[in-house]
mmCIF file of C-alpha atoms in Angstrom:
data_model
loop_
_atom_site.group_PDB
_atom_site.id
_atom_site.type_symbol
_atom_site.label_atom_id
_atom_site.label_comp_id
_atom_site.label_asym_id
_atom_site.label_seq_id
_atom_site.Cartn_x
_atom_site.Cartn_y
_atom_site.Cartn_z
ATOM 1 C CA LYS A 1 0.003 0.001 0.002
ATOM 2 C CA ALA A 2 1.229 3.490 -0.710
ATOM 3 C CA THR A 3 1.905 5.539 2.378
ATOM 4 C CA VAL A 4 1.993 9.169 3.337
ATOM 5 C CA SER A 5 4.092 11.235 5.676
ATOM 6 C CA VAL A 6 2.185 14.281 6.909
ATOM 7 C CA LEU A 7 3.984 17.447 7.967
ATOM 8 C CA ASN A 8 2.429 20.504 9.577
ATOM 9 C CA CYS A 9 5.383 22.437 10.961
ATOM 10 C CA SER A 10 8.352 24.591 10.112
ATOM 11 C CA SER A 11 11.808 23.327 10.988
ATOM 12 C CA ALA A 12 15.460 23.556 10.015
ATOM 13 C CA MET A 13 17.506 21.285 7.799
ATOM 14 C CA ALA A 14 21.244 20.920 7.528
ATOM 15 C CA PRO A 15 22.409 19.798 4.066
ATOM 16 C CA VAL A 16 24.339 16.551 3.925
ATOM 17 C CA GLY A 17 27.997 17.138 3.099
ATOM 18 C CA VAL A 18 29.939 20.311 2.420
ATOM 19 C CA ARG A 19 30.890 21.544 -1.046
ATOM 20 C CA HIS A 20 33.306 24.196 -2.190
ATOM 21 C CA VAL A 21 31.135 27.140 -3.127
ATOM 22 C CA VAL A 22 32.226 29.355 -5.990
ATOM 23 C CA GLY A 23 31.098 32.969 -5.943
ATOM 24 C CA TRP A 24 30.374 33.514 -2.265
ATOM 25 C CA ALA A 25 31.613 36.589 -0.425
ATOM 26 C CA ARG A 26 31.578 36.701 3.376
ATOM 27 C CA ARG A 27 30.829 40.114 4.823
ATOM 28 C CA ALA A 28 30.013 40.953 8.426
ATOM 29 C CA GLY A 29 29.480 37.288 9.186
ATOM 30 C CA GLN A 30 26.996 36.751 6.343
ATOM 31 C CA VAL A 31 27.417 34.765 3.157
ATOM 32 C CA ARG A 32 26.289 36.587 0.026
ATOM 33 C CA TRP A 33 26.413 35.813 -3.659
ATOM 34 C CA ARG A 34 28.292 37.906 -6.158
ATOM 35 C CA THR A 35 25.634 38.288 -8.823
ATOM 36 C CA THR A 36 27.553 40.012 -11.600
ATOM 37 C CA GLY A 37 28.021 38.177 -14.876
ATOM 38 C CA VAL A 38 26.294 34.876 -15.621
ATOM 39 C CA GLY A 39 23.183 34.387 -13.532
ATOM 40 C CA THR A 40 22.550 38.060 -12.809
ATOM 41 C CA PRO A 41 18.830 38.446 -11.947
ATOM 42 C CA CYS A 42 16.707 41.069 -13.685
ATOM 43 C CA ALA A 43 15.312 44.091 -11.856
ATOM 44 C CA GLU A 44 12.249 42.379 -10.339
ATOM 45 C CA GLU A 45 14.145 39.206 -9.314
ATOM 46 C CA THR A 46 16.635 38.094 -6.700
ATOM 47 C CA LEU A 47 19.107 35.222 -6.891
ATOM 48 C CA ASP A 48 19.319 33.747 -3.405
ATOM 49 C CA HIS A 49 21.191 31.020 -1.595
ATOM 50 C CA LEU A 50 19.109 27.836 -1.259
ATOM 51 C CA CYS A 51 21.476 25.174 0.089
ATOM 52 C CA GLY A 52 25.143 24.349 -0.322
ATOM 53 C CA ASP A 53 26.212 25.831 -3.639
ATOM 54 C CA TRP A 54 22.694 25.887 -5.111
ATOM 55 C CA ARG A 55 20.852 29.149 -5.694
ATOM 56 C CA VAL A 56 17.236 29.961 -6.463
ATOM 57 C CA TYR A 57 15.595 32.725 -8.523
ATOM 58 C CA GLN A 58 12.651 34.465 -6.867
ATOM 59 C CA LEU A 59 10.579 37.571 -7.426
ATOM 60 C CA LYS A 60 11.379 40.396 -5.025
ATOM 61 C CA ARG A 61 7.699 40.944 -4.265
ATOM 62 C CA GLY A 62 6.268 37.569 -5.248
ATOM 63 C CA HIS A 63 5.973 34.218 -3.518
ATOM 64 C CA ARG A 64 9.277 33.279 -1.877
ATOM 65 C CA TRP A 65 10.502 30.042 -0.391
ATOM 66 C CA SER A 66 10.046 29.531 3.340
ATOM 67 C CA LEU A 67 10.902 27.322 6.294
ATOM 68 C CA ASP A 68 7.827 25.204 5.505
ATOM 69 C CA ASP A 69 9.589 24.176 2.290
ATOM 70 C CA MET A 70 12.738 23.296 4.209
ATOM 71 C CA ALA A 71 10.742 21.270 6.728
ATOM 72 C CA VAL A 72 8.995 19.252 4.011
ATOM 73 C CA ALA A 73 12.328 18.475 2.360
ATOM 74 C CA TRP A 74 13.862 17.494 5.699
ATOM 75 C CA ARG A 75 11.110 15.038 6.663
ATOM 76 C CA ALA A 76 10.864 13.690 3.119
ATOM 77 C CA SER A 77 14.570 12.936 2.881
ATOM 78 C CA GLU A 78 14.613 11.424 6.367
ATOM 79 C CA ASN A 79 11.695 9.119 5.518
ATOM 80 C CA ALA A 80 13.113 7.922 2.184
ATOM 81 C CA PRO A 81 16.871 8.584 2.280
ATOM 82 C CA HIS A 82 17.686 6.137 -0.508
ATOM 83 C CA ALA A 83 14.999 7.231 -2.984
ATOM 84 C CA GLN A 84 16.242 7.809 -6.507
ATOM 85 C CA ARG A 85 12.988 8.775 -8.258
ATOM 86 C CA LEU A 86 11.586 11.989 -6.774
ATOM 87 C CA LEU A 87 8.453 13.953 -7.704
ATOM 88 C CA ASP A 88 7.622 17.464 -6.447
ATOM 89 C CA MET A 89 4.059 18.560 -7.188
ATOM 90 C CA GLY A 90 3.163 22.238 -7.490
ATOM 91 C CA CYS A 91 6.868 22.971 -7.227
ATOM 92 C CA GLY A 92 6.678 26.777 -7.493
ATOM 93 C CA VAL A 93 10.195 28.171 -7.843
ATOM 94 C CA GLY A 94 11.554 24.712 -7.019
ATOM 95 C CA SER A 95 12.638 25.010 -3.379
ATOM 96 C CA VAL A 96 11.024 21.869 -1.907
ATOM 97 C CA GLY A 97 12.172 19.550 -4.662
ATOM 98 C CA LEU A 98 15.694 20.950 -4.834
ATOM 99 C CA LEU A 99 16.170 20.928 -1.054
ATOM 100 C CA THR A 100 15.077 17.297 -1.054
ATOM 101 C CA LEU A 101 17.307 16.404 -3.988
ATOM 102 C CA TRP A 102 20.287 18.059 -2.284
ATOM 103 C CA ARG A 103 20.074 15.544 0.559
ATOM 104 C CA MET A 104 19.863 12.487 -1.692
ATOM 105 C CA GLY A 105 22.564 10.512 -3.446
ATOM 106 C CA ALA A 106 24.112 11.563 -6.745
ATOM 107 C CA ALA A 107 21.982 9.012 -8.599
ATOM 108 C CA ALA A 108 18.704 10.643 -7.501
ATOM 109 C CA ARG A 109 16.625 12.386 -10.157
ATOM 110 C CA LEU A 110 13.801 14.885 -9.680
ATOM 111 C CA THR A 111 10.639 15.397 -11.712
ATOM 112 C CA ALA A 112 8.656 18.550 -10.905
ATOM 113 C CA VAL A 113 5.256 19.914 -11.953
ATOM 114 C CA GLU A 114 4.275 23.596 -11.914
ATOM 115 C CA VAL A 115 1.284 25.318 -13.503
ATOM 116 C CA GLN A 116 2.039 29.045 -12.990
ATOM 117 C CA ASP A 117 3.899 30.656 -15.876
ATOM 118 C CA VAL A 118 6.058 32.940 -13.732
ATOM 119 C CA SER A 119 7.081 30.211 -11.290
ATOM 120 C CA TYR A 120 7.895 27.821 -14.109
ATOM 121 C CA ARG A 121 10.075 30.468 -15.774
ATOM 122 C CA LEU A 122 11.967 31.137 -12.547
ATOM 123 C CA ASN A 123 12.370 27.408 -11.988
ATOM 124 C CA GLN A 124 13.956 27.002 -15.407
ATOM 125 C CA LYS A 125 16.428 29.776 -14.646
ATOM 126 C CA THR A 126 17.250 28.146 -11.326
ATOM 127 C CA LEU A 127 17.975 24.800 -12.991
ATOM 128 C CA ALA A 128 20.212 26.516 -15.540
ATOM 129 C CA VAL A 129 22.268 28.547 -13.059
ATOM 130 C CA ASN A 130 22.844 25.435 -10.942
ATOM 131 C CA ASP A 131 23.590 23.230 -13.967
ATOM 132 C CA LEU A 132 20.876 20.759 -12.944
ATOM 133 C CA GLY A 133 19.437 20.021 -16.388
ATOM 134 C CA GLY A 134 20.761 16.476 -16.197
ATOM 135 C CA ARG A 135 19.081 15.715 -12.869
ATOM 136 C CA VAL A 136 15.820 17.689 -12.904
ATOM 137 C CA VAL A 137 12.929 17.891 -15.372
ATOM 138 C CA THR A 138 10.067 20.324 -14.742
ATOM 139 C CA HIS A 139 6.718 19.925 -16.498
ATOM 140 C CA HIS A 140 4.669 23.074 -17.110
ATOM 141 C CA ALA A 141 1.296 21.539 -16.293
ATOM 142 C CA ASP A 142 -1.563 21.214 -13.804
ATOM 143 C CA LEU A 143 -0.879 18.415 -11.312
ATOM 144 C CA ARG A 144 -4.540 17.376 -11.499
ATOM 145 C CA GLU A 145 -4.195 16.508 -15.179
ATOM 146 C CA VAL A 146 -0.507 15.952 -15.915
ATOM 147 C CA ALA A 147 0.668 12.743 -17.586
ATOM 148 C CA LEU A 148 4.256 11.894 -16.739
ATOM 149 C CA PRO A 149 6.527 9.604 -18.768
ATOM 150 C CA GLU A 150 7.768 8.002 -15.555
ATOM 151 C CA GLU A 151 4.857 6.172 -13.997
ATOM 152 C CA SER A 152 5.928 5.877 -10.357
ATOM 153 C CA PHE A 153 8.130 7.620 -7.806
ATOM 154 C CA GLU A 154 9.643 6.466 -4.535
ATOM 155 C CA LEU A 155 9.276 9.879 -2.917
ATOM 156 C CA VAL A 156 6.642 12.534 -3.619
ATOM 157 C CA THR A 157 6.558 15.986 -2.044
ATOM 158 C CA GLY A 158 4.181 18.904 -2.145
ATOM 159 C CA SER A 159 3.048 22.040 -0.357
ATOM 160 C CA PRO A 160 -0.629 22.541 -1.212
ATOM 161 C CA PRO A 161 -2.189 25.999 -0.942
ATOM 162 C CA TYR A 162 -3.546 26.356 2.558
ATOM 163 C CA PHE A 163 -6.821 28.256 2.207
ATOM 164 C CA PRO A 164 -10.124 28.034 0.302
ATOM 165 C CA VAL A 165 -10.839 31.318 -1.476
ATOM 166 C CA GLU A 166 -13.834 32.056 0.776
ATOM 167 C CA LYS A 167 -11.798 31.782 3.993
ATOM 168 C CA ALA A 168 -8.893 34.153 3.436
ATOM 169 C CA VAL A 169 -7.909 37.316 1.597
ATOM 170 C CA THR A 170 -6.556 36.655 -1.884
ATOM 171 C CA SER A 171 -3.370 38.534 -2.713
ATOM 172 C CA PRO A 172 -3.529 40.881 -5.717
ATOM 173 C CA HIS A 173 -0.194 39.391 -6.796
ATOM 174 C CA PRO A 174 -1.081 36.363 -8.963
ATOM 175 C CA GLN A 175 1.952 34.288 -7.955
ATOM 176 C CA ARG A 176 1.327 34.826 -4.249
ATOM 177 C CA ALA A 177 -2.378 34.159 -4.707
ATOM 178 C CA GLY A 178 -1.754 30.862 -6.466
ATOM 179 C CA ALA A 179 0.638 29.655 -3.787
ATOM 180 C CA ARG A 180 -1.603 30.562 -0.855
ATOM 181 C CA MET A 181 -5.159 30.102 -2.115
ATOM 182 C CA GLU A 182 -6.886 27.041 -3.566
ATOM 183 C CA LEU A 183 -7.248 28.452 -7.071
ATOM 184 C CA ARG A 184 -6.032 25.323 -8.885
ATOM 185 C CA GLY A 185 -6.734 22.475 -6.523
ATOM 186 C CA ASN A 186 -6.413 21.696 -2.830
ATOM 187 C CA VAL A 187 -4.951 19.090 -0.505
ATOM 188 C CA TYR A 188 -7.391 16.470 -1.838
ATOM 189 C CA ASP A 189 -6.085 17.025 -5.359
ATOM 190 C CA TYR A 190 -2.497 16.728 -4.147
ATOM 191 C CA CYS A 191 -3.253 13.450 -2.381
ATOM 192 C CA ALA A 192 -5.093 12.127 -5.443
ATOM 193 C CA ALA A 193 -2.095 12.921 -7.653
ATOM 194 C CA ALA A 194 0.326 11.435 -5.129
ATOM 195 C CA ARG A 195 -1.719 8.220 -5.052
ATOM 196 C CA ARG A 196 -1.461 8.005 -8.840
ATOM 197 C CA PHE A 197 2.299 8.412 -8.938
ATOM 198 C CA LEU A 198 3.549 6.731 -5.764
ATOM 199 C CA ALA A 199 5.514 3.517 -6.193
ATOM 200 C CA PRO A 200 4.677 0.608 -3.865
ATOM 201 C CA LYS A 201 5.981 1.456 -0.379
ATOM 202 C CA GLY A 202 6.612 5.013 -1.554
ATOM 203 C CA ARG A 203 6.359 8.071 0.684
ATOM 204 C CA PHE A 204 4.399 11.294 0.246
ATOM 205 C CA CYS A 205 5.363 14.260 2.420
ATOM 206 C CA TYR A 206 3.472 17.555 2.418
ATOM 207 C CA ALA A 207 2.772 20.637 4.532
ATOM 208 C CA MET A 208 -0.728 21.743 5.411
ATOM 209 C CA VAL A 209 -2.532 23.752 8.116
ATOM 210 C CA ALA A 210 -2.367 21.715 11.336
ATOM 211 C CA ALA A 211 -5.847 22.645 12.557
ATOM 212 C CA ASP A 212 -7.539 21.874 9.223
ATOM 213 C CA PRO A 213 -9.285 18.472 9.397
ATOM 214 C CA ARG A 214 -8.757 18.073 5.662
ATOM 215 C CA THR A 215 -5.021 17.643 6.277
ATOM 216 C CA GLU A 216 -5.368 13.978 7.219
ATOM 217 C CA ASP A 217 -8.807 13.333 5.747
ATOM 218 C CA ALA A 218 -7.492 13.958 2.229
ATOM 219 C CA ALA A 219 -4.907 11.218 2.675
ATOM 220 C CA ARG A 220 -7.433 8.698 3.926
ATOM 221 C CA VAL A 221 -9.982 9.535 1.210
ATOM 222 C CA HIS A 222 -7.389 8.611 -1.408
ATOM 223 C CA GLY A 223 -6.251 5.379 0.236
ATOM 224 C CA LEU A 224 -3.060 6.666 1.840
ATOM 225 C CA THR A 225 -1.904 5.750 5.339
ATOM 226 C CA VAL A 226 -0.702 8.486 7.672
ATOM 227 C CA LEU A 227 2.671 7.402 9.086
ATOM 228 C CA GLU A 228 3.880 10.582 10.744
ATOM 229 C CA ARG A 229 2.553 13.965 11.797
ATOM 230 C CA CYS A 230 4.793 16.770 13.048
ATOM 231 C CA ASP A 231 3.073 19.839 14.485
#
């Protein structure tokens, strides 16, 4: 039976191993990237440290990666440390999937799915600047409908939008709105997609509002077994 690992908290993750990082400058105790030359972000973007020597493109005033993403990646990689086929659903700028991939072995490969045009574009720039084209493939598609060439994955991650549109204020910024509000699916849709793509004995790890009863109900409705909950 496919299984699910449920996560409802923010936490910290230390990357496995240390790599020599090219292009860092240490000033006043902080590590910063030199962004001149190749990889320079445009005016509305930032190029930020993600983990180790990997960077991530984000919009200055758009949706940005958070500790929830780090926590999902941490619990996912701890639950399936030897997984080689990874899937990140609704990947956004790519933070959850890449943080998870960072902790896996060199043979691990990541497939990601993202529907928003702006997030997909930023994700492609992130893969290019980190030279990850050989390890990561991102599909520009809706996770509720996507057909993937690889039929099953040992580890699936996701961070569904937390709120129905009638229960919170929708941001005027379309990228923020799509990440926060259930405009293109909810936790039930994420669990349904995970059930489709999980390999036997696979793991699905996601973040959702702890007090929302749908957090665990969605897993059960789609035949998944809750193995772990961290609040």
